[in-house]
mmCIF file of C-alpha atoms and ligand atoms in Angstrom:
data_model
loop_
_atom_site.group_PDB
_atom_site.id
_atom_site.type_symbol
_atom_site.label_atom_id
_atom_site.label_comp_id
_atom_site.label_asym_id
_atom_site.label_seq_id
_atom_site.Cartn_x
_atom_site.Cartn_y
_atom_site.Cartn_z
ATOM 1 C CA MET Y 1 90.239 111.116 94.191
ATOM 2 C CA LYS Y 2 86.781 110.557 95.623
ATOM 3 C CA ILE Y 3 86.183 111.773 99.193
ATOM 4 C CA SER Y 4 82.880 110.548 100.632
ATOM 5 C CA ARG Y 5 82.945 112.208 104.036
ATOM 6 C CA ILE Y 6 85.032 113.191 107.038
ATOM 7 C CA GLU Y 7 86.069 109.889 108.593
ATOM 8 C CA HIS Y 8 87.401 111.398 111.807
ATOM 9 C CA LEU Y 9 88.892 114.437 113.466
ATOM 10 C CA GLY Y 10 92.179 113.845 115.282
ATOM 11 C CA ILE Y 11 92.423 115.706 118.592
ATOM 12 C CA ALA Y 12 95.761 116.031 120.392
ATOM 13 C CA VAL Y 13 95.655 115.675 124.173
ATOM 14 C CA GLN Y 14 98.350 115.223 126.784
ATOM 15 C CA SER Y 15 96.268 112.639 128.618
ATOM 16 C CA ILE Y 16 93.209 110.712 127.449
ATOM 17 C CA ASP Y 17 92.266 109.982 131.058
ATOM 18 C CA ALA Y 18 92.354 113.687 131.893
ATOM 19 C CA VAL Y 19 89.862 114.610 129.142
ATOM 20 C CA ARG Y 20 87.653 111.523 129.457
ATOM 21 C CA PRO Y 21 85.219 113.205 131.911
ATOM 22 C CA TYR Y 22 84.599 116.036 129.445
ATOM 23 C CA PHE Y 23 83.873 113.818 126.458
ATOM 24 C CA GLU Y 24 82.009 111.076 128.328
ATOM 25 C CA ASP Y 25 80.291 112.785 131.252
ATOM 26 C CA VAL Y 26 79.650 116.248 129.795
ATOM 27 C CA LEU Y 27 79.195 115.554 126.077
ATOM 28 C CA GLY Y 28 77.765 112.094 126.677
ATOM 29 C CA LEU Y 29 79.971 110.409 124.080
ATOM 30 C CA LYS Y 30 81.380 106.930 124.654
ATOM 31 C CA ILE Y 31 84.976 105.876 124.096
ATOM 32 C CA TYR Y 32 84.480 102.528 122.353
ATOM 33 C CA LYS Y 33 88.067 101.669 121.614
ATOM 34 C CA GLU Y 34 91.537 102.516 122.889
ATOM 35 C CA GLU Y 35 94.548 101.439 120.900
ATOM 36 C CA VAL Y 36 98.271 102.138 120.922
ATOM 37 C CA VAL Y 37 99.753 102.772 117.481
ATOM 38 C CA GLU Y 38 103.424 102.012 117.987
ATOM 39 C CA ASP Y 39 104.809 103.502 114.782
ATOM 40 C CA GLN Y 40 103.049 106.810 115.447
ATOM 41 C CA LYS Y 41 103.988 106.760 119.155
ATOM 42 C CA VAL Y 42 100.451 107.545 120.222
ATOM 43 C CA LYS Y 43 97.650 106.026 122.215
ATOM 44 C CA THR Y 44 94.308 106.609 120.534
ATOM 45 C CA ALA Y 45 90.758 106.633 121.844
ATOM 46 C CA PHE Y 46 87.749 106.650 119.544
ATOM 47 C CA MET Y 47 84.244 108.043 119.911
ATOM 48 C CA LYS Y 48 81.428 108.213 117.392
ATOM 49 C CA VAL Y 49 79.477 111.384 116.660
ATOM 50 C CA GLY Y 50 76.961 110.119 114.157
ATOM 51 C CA GLU Y 51 78.985 108.822 111.204
ATOM 52 C CA VAL Y 52 82.060 110.835 112.125
ATOM 53 C CA LYS Y 53 84.571 109.705 114.703
ATOM 54 C CA LEU Y 54 86.696 111.681 117.106
ATOM 55 C CA GLU Y 55 90.194 110.270 117.550
ATOM 56 C CA LEU Y 56 91.951 111.393 120.716
ATOM 57 C CA LEU Y 57 95.739 111.229 120.365
ATOM 58 C CA GLU Y 58 97.936 110.944 123.440
ATOM 59 C CA PRO Y 59 101.711 110.849 122.900
ATOM 60 C CA THR Y 60 103.460 107.758 124.277
ATOM 61 C CA SER Y 61 106.995 109.102 123.849
ATOM 62 C CA PRO Y 62 108.736 112.492 124.113
ATOM 63 C CA ASP Y 63 109.710 112.208 120.421
ATOM 64 C CA SER Y 64 106.148 111.546 119.272
ATOM 65 C CA THR Y 65 105.056 114.063 116.628
ATOM 66 C CA VAL Y 66 101.945 114.646 118.760
ATOM 67 C CA GLN Y 67 104.145 115.531 121.756
ATOM 68 C CA LYS Y 68 106.057 117.973 119.556
ATOM 69 C CA TYR Y 69 102.755 119.445 118.383
ATOM 70 C CA LEU Y 70 101.664 119.980 122.010
ATOM 71 C CA ASP Y 71 105.090 121.306 123.025
ATOM 72 C CA ASN Y 72 104.872 123.876 120.222
ATOM 73 C CA GLY Y 73 101.568 125.170 121.588
ATOM 74 C CA GLY Y 74 99.294 123.059 119.422
ATOM 75 C CA ARG Y 75 95.947 122.245 121.030
ATOM 76 C CA GLY Y 76 92.692 120.688 119.989
ATOM 77 C CA ILE Y 77 92.148 119.570 116.419
ATOM 78 C CA HIS Y 78 95.370 118.031 115.117
ATOM 79 C CA HIS Y 79 94.245 116.599 111.782
ATOM 80 C CA VAL Y 80 91.275 116.034 109.529
ATOM 81 C CA ALA Y 81 90.806 112.568 108.036
ATOM 82 C CA PHE Y 82 88.872 112.086 104.813
ATOM 83 C CA LYS Y 83 87.331 108.772 103.847
ATOM 84 C CA ILE Y 84 88.551 107.829 100.375
ATOM 85 C CA GLU Y 85 86.339 105.654 98.192
ATOM 86 C CA ASP Y 86 88.737 104.900 95.341
ATOM 87 C CA GLY Y 87 91.961 103.909 97.035
ATOM 88 C CA VAL Y 88 94.433 105.769 99.227
ATOM 89 C CA ALA Y 89 97.395 104.680 97.080
ATOM 90 C CA ASP Y 90 95.825 106.083 93.906
ATOM 91 C CA SER Y 91 94.840 109.266 95.750
ATOM 92 C CA LEU Y 92 98.429 109.730 96.952
ATOM 93 C CA ALA Y 93 99.680 109.366 93.381
ATOM 94 C CA TYR Y 94 97.078 111.883 92.256
ATOM 95 C CA CYS Y 95 98.042 114.397 94.986
ATOM 96 C CA ASP Y 96 101.716 113.897 94.131
ATOM 97 C CA SER Y 97 100.931 114.675 90.485
ATOM 98 C CA LYS Y 98 99.272 117.913 91.639
ATOM 99 C CA GLY Y 99 102.430 118.969 93.490
ATOM 100 C CA ILE Y 100 101.071 118.260 96.979
ATOM 101 C CA ARG Y 101 103.787 117.395 99.484
ATOM 102 C CA LEU Y 102 103.267 113.916 100.911
ATOM 103 C CA ILE Y 103 104.237 112.766 104.391
ATOM 104 C CA ASP Y 104 103.583 109.145 103.413
ATOM 105 C CA LYS Y 105 104.609 107.868 100.000
ATOM 106 C CA ALA Y 106 102.437 104.778 100.458
ATOM 107 C CA PRO Y 107 99.477 103.826 102.662
ATOM 108 C CA ARG Y 108 100.260 102.296 106.047
ATOM 109 C CA GLY Y 109 98.287 100.738 108.847
ATOM 110 C CA GLY Y 110 96.562 103.186 111.174
ATOM 111 C CA ALA Y 111 94.360 102.899 114.226
ATOM 112 C CA ASP Y 112 90.899 101.340 114.120
ATOM 113 C CA GLY Y 113 91.699 99.070 111.169
ATOM 114 C CA LEU Y 114 92.250 101.812 108.607
ATOM 115 C CA HIS Y 115 94.778 102.180 105.815
ATOM 116 C CA ILE Y 116 96.043 105.728 106.080
ATOM 117 C CA ALA Y 117 98.421 108.271 104.596
ATOM 118 C CA PHE Y 118 99.125 111.884 105.494
ATOM 119 C CA LEU Y 119 99.489 114.957 103.303
ATOM 120 C CA HIS Y 120 101.838 117.673 104.539
ATOM 121 C CA PRO Y 121 100.159 120.765 106.049
ATOM 122 C CA LYS Y 122 102.499 123.026 104.043
ATOM 123 C CA SER Y 123 100.522 121.947 100.961
ATOM 124 C CA THR Y 124 97.067 121.790 102.543
ATOM 125 C CA CYS Y 125 96.279 125.263 103.944
ATOM 126 C CA GLY Y 126 97.955 124.321 107.223
ATOM 127 C CA ILE Y 127 95.586 121.436 107.884
ATOM 128 C CA LEU Y 128 97.368 118.148 108.514
ATOM 129 C CA THR Y 129 95.291 115.918 106.246
ATOM 130 C CA GLU Y 130 94.849 112.168 106.520
ATOM 131 C CA LEU Y 131 93.451 110.042 103.729
ATOM 132 C CA CYS Y 132 91.967 106.766 104.886
ATOM 133 C CA GLU Y 133 90.049 103.714 103.777
ATOM 134 C CA GLU Y 134 88.858 100.607 105.567
HETATM 135 CO CO1 CO G 201 93.737 110.014 112.329
#
């Protein structure tokens, strides 16, 4: 598994519109894309900080995993996404062989045109970990 860099940090928020003034007016970042990801029951908003992106995640349904995260007191950084250079599918197989618990058995479509898969935080020091490739 070859990780080249952090692709993005996922940040859970109850409302993208409510935090927009902080990110845009205070930090001076620009939301360049907003996209609903139906199968994850989230609306996303992306900003670039150099090569790394911030991905705001707003739940679109009470049974969204992001809503559950917020309801359980989770705030701020929700997941770390690594950019994989040699294939997410192969990396999943590799992690599986190392005994890492997988949330996704195969890559699926994510926001911003990425192929993604998640590793379970129980196997990753408590950090929900996303593997992604373009
Ligand atoms: Co993500």
